[in-house]
Short mmCIF file of C-alpha atoms and ligand atoms in Angstrom, two decimals:
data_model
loop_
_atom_site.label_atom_id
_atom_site.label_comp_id
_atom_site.label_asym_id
_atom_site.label_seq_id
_atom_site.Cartn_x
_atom_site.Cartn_y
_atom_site.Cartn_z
CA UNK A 1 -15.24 -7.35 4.39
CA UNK A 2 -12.93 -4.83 6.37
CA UNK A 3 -9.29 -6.10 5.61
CA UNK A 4 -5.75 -4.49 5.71
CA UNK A 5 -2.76 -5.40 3.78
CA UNK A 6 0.71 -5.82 5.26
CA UNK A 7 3.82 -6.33 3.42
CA UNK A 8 7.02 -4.40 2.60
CA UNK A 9 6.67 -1.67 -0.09
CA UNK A 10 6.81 -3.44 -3.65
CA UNK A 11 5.62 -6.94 -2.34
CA UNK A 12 2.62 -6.55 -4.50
CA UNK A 13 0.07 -6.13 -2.21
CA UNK A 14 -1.41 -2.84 -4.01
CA UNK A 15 -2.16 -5.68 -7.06
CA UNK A 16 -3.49 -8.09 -4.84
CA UNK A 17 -5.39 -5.81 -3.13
CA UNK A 18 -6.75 -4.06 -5.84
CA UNK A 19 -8.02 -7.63 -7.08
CA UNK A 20 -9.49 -8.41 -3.38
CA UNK A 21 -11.47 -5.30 -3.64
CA UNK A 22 -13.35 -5.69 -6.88
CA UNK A 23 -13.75 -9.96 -5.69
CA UNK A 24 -15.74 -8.59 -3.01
CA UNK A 25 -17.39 -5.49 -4.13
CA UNK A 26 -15.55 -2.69 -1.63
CA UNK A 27 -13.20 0.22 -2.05
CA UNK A 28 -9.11 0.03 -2.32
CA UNK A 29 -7.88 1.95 -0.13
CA UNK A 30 -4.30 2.99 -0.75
CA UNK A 31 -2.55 5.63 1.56
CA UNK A 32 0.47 6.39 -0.88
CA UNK A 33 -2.68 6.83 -3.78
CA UNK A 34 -4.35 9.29 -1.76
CA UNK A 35 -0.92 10.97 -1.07
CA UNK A 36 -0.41 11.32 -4.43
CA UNK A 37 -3.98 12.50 -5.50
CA UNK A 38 -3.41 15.71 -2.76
CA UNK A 39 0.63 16.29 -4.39
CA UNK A 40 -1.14 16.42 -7.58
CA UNK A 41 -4.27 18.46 -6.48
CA UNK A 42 -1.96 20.49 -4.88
CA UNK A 43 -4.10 20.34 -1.25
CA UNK A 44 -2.47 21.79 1.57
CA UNK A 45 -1.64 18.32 2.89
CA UNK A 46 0.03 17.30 -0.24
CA UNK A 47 2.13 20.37 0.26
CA UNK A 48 3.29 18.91 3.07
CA UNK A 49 3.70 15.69 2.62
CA UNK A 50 5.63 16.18 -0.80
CA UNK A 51 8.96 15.76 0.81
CA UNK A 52 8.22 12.84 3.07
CA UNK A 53 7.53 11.15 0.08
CA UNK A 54 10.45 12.16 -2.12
CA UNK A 55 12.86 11.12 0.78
CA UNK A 56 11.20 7.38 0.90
CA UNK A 57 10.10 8.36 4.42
CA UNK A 58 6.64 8.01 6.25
CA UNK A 59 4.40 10.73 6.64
CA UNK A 60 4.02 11.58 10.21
CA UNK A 61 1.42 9.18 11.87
CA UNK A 62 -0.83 12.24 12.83
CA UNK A 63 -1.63 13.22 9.45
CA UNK A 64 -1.85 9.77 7.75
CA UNK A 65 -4.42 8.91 10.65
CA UNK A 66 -6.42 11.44 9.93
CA UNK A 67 -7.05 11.07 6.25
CA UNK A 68 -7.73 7.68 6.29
CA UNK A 69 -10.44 8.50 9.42
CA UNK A 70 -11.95 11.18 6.58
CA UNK A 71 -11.49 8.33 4.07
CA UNK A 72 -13.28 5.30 5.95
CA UNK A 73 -16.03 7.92 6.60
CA UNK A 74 -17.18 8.43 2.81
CA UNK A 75 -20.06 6.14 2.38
CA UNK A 76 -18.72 3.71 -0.40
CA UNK A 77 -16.24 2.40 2.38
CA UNK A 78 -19.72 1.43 4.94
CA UNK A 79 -20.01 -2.25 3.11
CA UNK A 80 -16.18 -2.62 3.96
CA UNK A 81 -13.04 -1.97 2.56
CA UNK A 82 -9.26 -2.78 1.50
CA UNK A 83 -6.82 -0.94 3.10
CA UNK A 84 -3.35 -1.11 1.18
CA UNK A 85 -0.51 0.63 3.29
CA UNK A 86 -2.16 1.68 5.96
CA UNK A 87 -1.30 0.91 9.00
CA UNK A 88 2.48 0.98 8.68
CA UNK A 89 3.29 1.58 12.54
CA UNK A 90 1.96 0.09 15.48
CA UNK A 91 0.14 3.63 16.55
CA UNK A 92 -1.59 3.76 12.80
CA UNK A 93 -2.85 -0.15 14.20
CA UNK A 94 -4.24 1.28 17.39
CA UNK A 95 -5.77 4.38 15.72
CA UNK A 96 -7.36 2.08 13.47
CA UNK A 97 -8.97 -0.41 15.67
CA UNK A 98 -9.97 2.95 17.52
CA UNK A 99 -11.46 4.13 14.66
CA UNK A 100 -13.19 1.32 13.66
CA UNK A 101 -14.86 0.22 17.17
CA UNK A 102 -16.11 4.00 17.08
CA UNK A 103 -18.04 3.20 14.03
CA UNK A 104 -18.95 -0.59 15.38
CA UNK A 105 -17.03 -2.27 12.03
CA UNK A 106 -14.29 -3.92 13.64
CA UNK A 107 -11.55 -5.26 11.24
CA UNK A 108 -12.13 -9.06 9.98
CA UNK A 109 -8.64 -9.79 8.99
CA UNK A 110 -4.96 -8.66 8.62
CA UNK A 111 -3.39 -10.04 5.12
CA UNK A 112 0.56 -10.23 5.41
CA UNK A 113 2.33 -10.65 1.61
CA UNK A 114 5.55 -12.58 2.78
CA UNK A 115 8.45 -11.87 0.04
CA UNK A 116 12.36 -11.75 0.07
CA UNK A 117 13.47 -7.92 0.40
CA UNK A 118 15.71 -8.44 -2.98
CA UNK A 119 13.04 -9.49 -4.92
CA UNK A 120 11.21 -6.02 -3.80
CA UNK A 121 14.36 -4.10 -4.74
CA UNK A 122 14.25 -5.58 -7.98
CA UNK A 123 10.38 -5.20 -8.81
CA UNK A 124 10.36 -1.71 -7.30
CA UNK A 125 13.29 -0.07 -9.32
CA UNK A 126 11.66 -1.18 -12.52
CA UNK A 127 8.32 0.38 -11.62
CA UNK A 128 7.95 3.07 -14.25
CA UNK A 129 4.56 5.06 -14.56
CA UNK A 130 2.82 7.40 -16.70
CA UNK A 131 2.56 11.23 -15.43
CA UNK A 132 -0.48 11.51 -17.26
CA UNK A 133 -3.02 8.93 -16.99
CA UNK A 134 -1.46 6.90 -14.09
CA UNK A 135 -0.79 3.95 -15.72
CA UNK A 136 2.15 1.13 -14.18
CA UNK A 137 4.36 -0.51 -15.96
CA UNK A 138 7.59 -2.56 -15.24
CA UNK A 139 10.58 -2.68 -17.12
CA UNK A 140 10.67 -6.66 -16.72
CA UNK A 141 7.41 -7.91 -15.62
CA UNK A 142 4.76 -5.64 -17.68
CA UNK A 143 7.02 -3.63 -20.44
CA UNK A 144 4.37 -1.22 -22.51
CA UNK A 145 4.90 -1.87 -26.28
CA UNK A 146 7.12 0.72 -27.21
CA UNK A 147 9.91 0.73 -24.50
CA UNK A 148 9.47 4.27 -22.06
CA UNK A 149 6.10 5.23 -23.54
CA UNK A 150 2.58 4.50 -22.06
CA UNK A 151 0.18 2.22 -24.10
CA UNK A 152 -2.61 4.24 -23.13
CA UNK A 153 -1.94 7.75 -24.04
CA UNK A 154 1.60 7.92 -25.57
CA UNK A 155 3.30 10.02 -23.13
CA UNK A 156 7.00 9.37 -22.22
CA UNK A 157 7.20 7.23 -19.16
CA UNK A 158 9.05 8.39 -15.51
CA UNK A 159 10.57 6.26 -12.47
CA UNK A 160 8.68 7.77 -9.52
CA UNK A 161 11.66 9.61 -7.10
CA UNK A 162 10.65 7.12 -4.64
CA UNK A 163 11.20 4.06 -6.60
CA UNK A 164 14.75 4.75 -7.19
CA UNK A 165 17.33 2.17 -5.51
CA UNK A 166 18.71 4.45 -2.93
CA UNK A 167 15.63 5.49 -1.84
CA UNK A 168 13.67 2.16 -2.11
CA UNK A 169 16.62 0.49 0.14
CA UNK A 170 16.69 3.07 2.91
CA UNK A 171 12.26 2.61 2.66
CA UNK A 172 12.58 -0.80 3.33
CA UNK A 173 14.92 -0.66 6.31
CA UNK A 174 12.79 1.91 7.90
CA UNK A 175 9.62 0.02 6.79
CA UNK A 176 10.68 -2.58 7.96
CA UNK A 177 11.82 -1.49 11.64
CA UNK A 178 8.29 0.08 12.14
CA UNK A 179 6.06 -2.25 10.79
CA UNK A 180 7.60 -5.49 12.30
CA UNK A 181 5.27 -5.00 15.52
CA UNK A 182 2.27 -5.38 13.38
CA UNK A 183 2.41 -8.98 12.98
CA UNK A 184 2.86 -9.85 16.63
CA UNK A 185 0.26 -7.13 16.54
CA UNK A 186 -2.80 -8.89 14.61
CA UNK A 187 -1.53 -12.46 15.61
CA UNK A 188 -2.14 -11.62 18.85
CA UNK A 189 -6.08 -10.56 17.90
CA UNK A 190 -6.24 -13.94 16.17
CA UNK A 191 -6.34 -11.69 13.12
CA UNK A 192 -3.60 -12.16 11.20
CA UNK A 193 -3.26 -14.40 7.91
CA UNK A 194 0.44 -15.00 6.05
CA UNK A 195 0.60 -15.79 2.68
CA UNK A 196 3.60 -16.19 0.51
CA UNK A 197 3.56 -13.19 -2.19
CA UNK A 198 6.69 -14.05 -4.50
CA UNK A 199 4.70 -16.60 -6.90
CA UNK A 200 2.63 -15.55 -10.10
CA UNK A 201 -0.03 -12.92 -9.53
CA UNK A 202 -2.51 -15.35 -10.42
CA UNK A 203 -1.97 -18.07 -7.86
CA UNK A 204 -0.80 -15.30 -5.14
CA UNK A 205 -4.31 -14.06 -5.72
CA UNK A 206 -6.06 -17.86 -5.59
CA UNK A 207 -4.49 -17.69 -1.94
CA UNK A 208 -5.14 -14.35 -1.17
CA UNK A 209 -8.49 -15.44 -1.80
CA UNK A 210 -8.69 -18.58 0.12
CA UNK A 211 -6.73 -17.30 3.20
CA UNK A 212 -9.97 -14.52 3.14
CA UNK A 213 -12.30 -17.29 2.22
CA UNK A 214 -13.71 -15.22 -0.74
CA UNK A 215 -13.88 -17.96 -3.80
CA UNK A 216 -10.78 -17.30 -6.67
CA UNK A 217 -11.38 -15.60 -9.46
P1 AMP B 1 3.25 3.74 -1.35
O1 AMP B 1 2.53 4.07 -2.60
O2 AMP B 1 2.45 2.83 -0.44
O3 AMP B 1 4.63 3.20 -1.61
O4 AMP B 1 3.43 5.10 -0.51
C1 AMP B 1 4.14 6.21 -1.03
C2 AMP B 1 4.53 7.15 0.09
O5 AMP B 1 3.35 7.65 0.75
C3 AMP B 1 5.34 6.54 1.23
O6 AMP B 1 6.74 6.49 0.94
C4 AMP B 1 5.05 7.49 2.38
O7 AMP B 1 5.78 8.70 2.24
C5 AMP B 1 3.58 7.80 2.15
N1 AMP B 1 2.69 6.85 2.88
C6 AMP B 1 1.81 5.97 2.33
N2 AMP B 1 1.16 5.29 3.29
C7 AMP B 1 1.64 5.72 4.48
C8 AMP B 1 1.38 5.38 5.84
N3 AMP B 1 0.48 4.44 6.19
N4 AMP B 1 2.06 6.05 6.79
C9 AMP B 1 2.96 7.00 6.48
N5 AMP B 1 3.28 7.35 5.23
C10 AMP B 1 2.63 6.72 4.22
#
């Protein structure tokens, strides 16, 4: 299954496609992860993309492109894949489908989370996460026991710079303005599945599920 999530940041289509993924036995593949893996790592791209990121701002297509070509290269990601923020423009789309009739795996489907852009403001400024282990929690939805510490490890919790309301609002609008095109985009490849991604995870996921015609969990 070879399937990219659309949606505006925070719409919860890293959960859903995380869950996708392990339904049908292939990678997640989430840009802003891998981002964040090569700030932490210190790489020479994470160098450069550290500011990008703190501003709420896309990393320039050129460089996003080319780490998810390295990515969708790695063996694990031959018996398909679930790509989660990637493409965000309509030239990461085109590299894509580039990239993908080069390898003869063309993409099955395009999955677009539908939600209302306050609700995203809302779940995203109460993302809080653990520097340590990487662990997510929200202030509302999925509090850890003792309030600001992880569960896992017992180090004090952080909001991520880019999940602050300033930033998330100015995110959106630009999000929004470049990833528009990418509905018409897949509709027009006969590609594209909406689903409505403001419900419970649980029943967001059931159809997730049936809109890829996996069965639910
Ligand atoms: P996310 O975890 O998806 O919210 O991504 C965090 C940050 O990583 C974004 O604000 C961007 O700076 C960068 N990023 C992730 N995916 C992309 C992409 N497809 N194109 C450009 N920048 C991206």
């Amino acid at each position: 299954m070879r399937v990219v999530f659309l949606g505006l940041p925070g719409s919860g289509k890293g959960t859903q496609a995380a869950l996708i993924a392990t339904a049908a036995g292939v990678p997640h593949i989430a840009t802003g992860d891998l981002f964040r893996q090569h700030v932490r790592d210190r790489t020479e791209l994470g160098q450069t993309v550290r500011g990008y990121m703190d501003r709420g701002e896309n990393v320039p297509d050129q460089l996003t492109i080319a780490m998810v070509r390295g990515r969708l290269q790695e063996p694990d990601a031959a018996r398909g894949f679930v790509l989660d923020g990637f493409p965000r423009t309509l030239p990461q789309a085109e590299a894509l489908d580039t990239l993908l009739q080069d390898l003869g795996a063309p993409l099955d489907c395009a999955l677009y989370l539908e939600v209302d852009g306050e609700l995203v403001i809302r779940r995203m400024t109460g993302r809080r996460v653990c520097p340590k282990c990487g662990a997510v929690y929200h202030v509302e939805a999925k509090p850890p026991k003792t309030a600001g510490v992880c569960d896992a490890c017992g180090t004090a919790l952080v909001q991520r710079s880019d999940d602050r309301e300033d930033v998330v609002r100015h995110r959106i609008e630009v999000q929004w303005a470049e990833a528009e095109p990418l509905v018409p985009y897949y509709a027009a490849q006969h590609k594209l599945r909406e689903v409505r991604g403001d419900g419970p995870v649980d029943e967001v996921a059931a159809t997730v599920a049936s809109a890829l015609g996996l069965p639910s969990a």
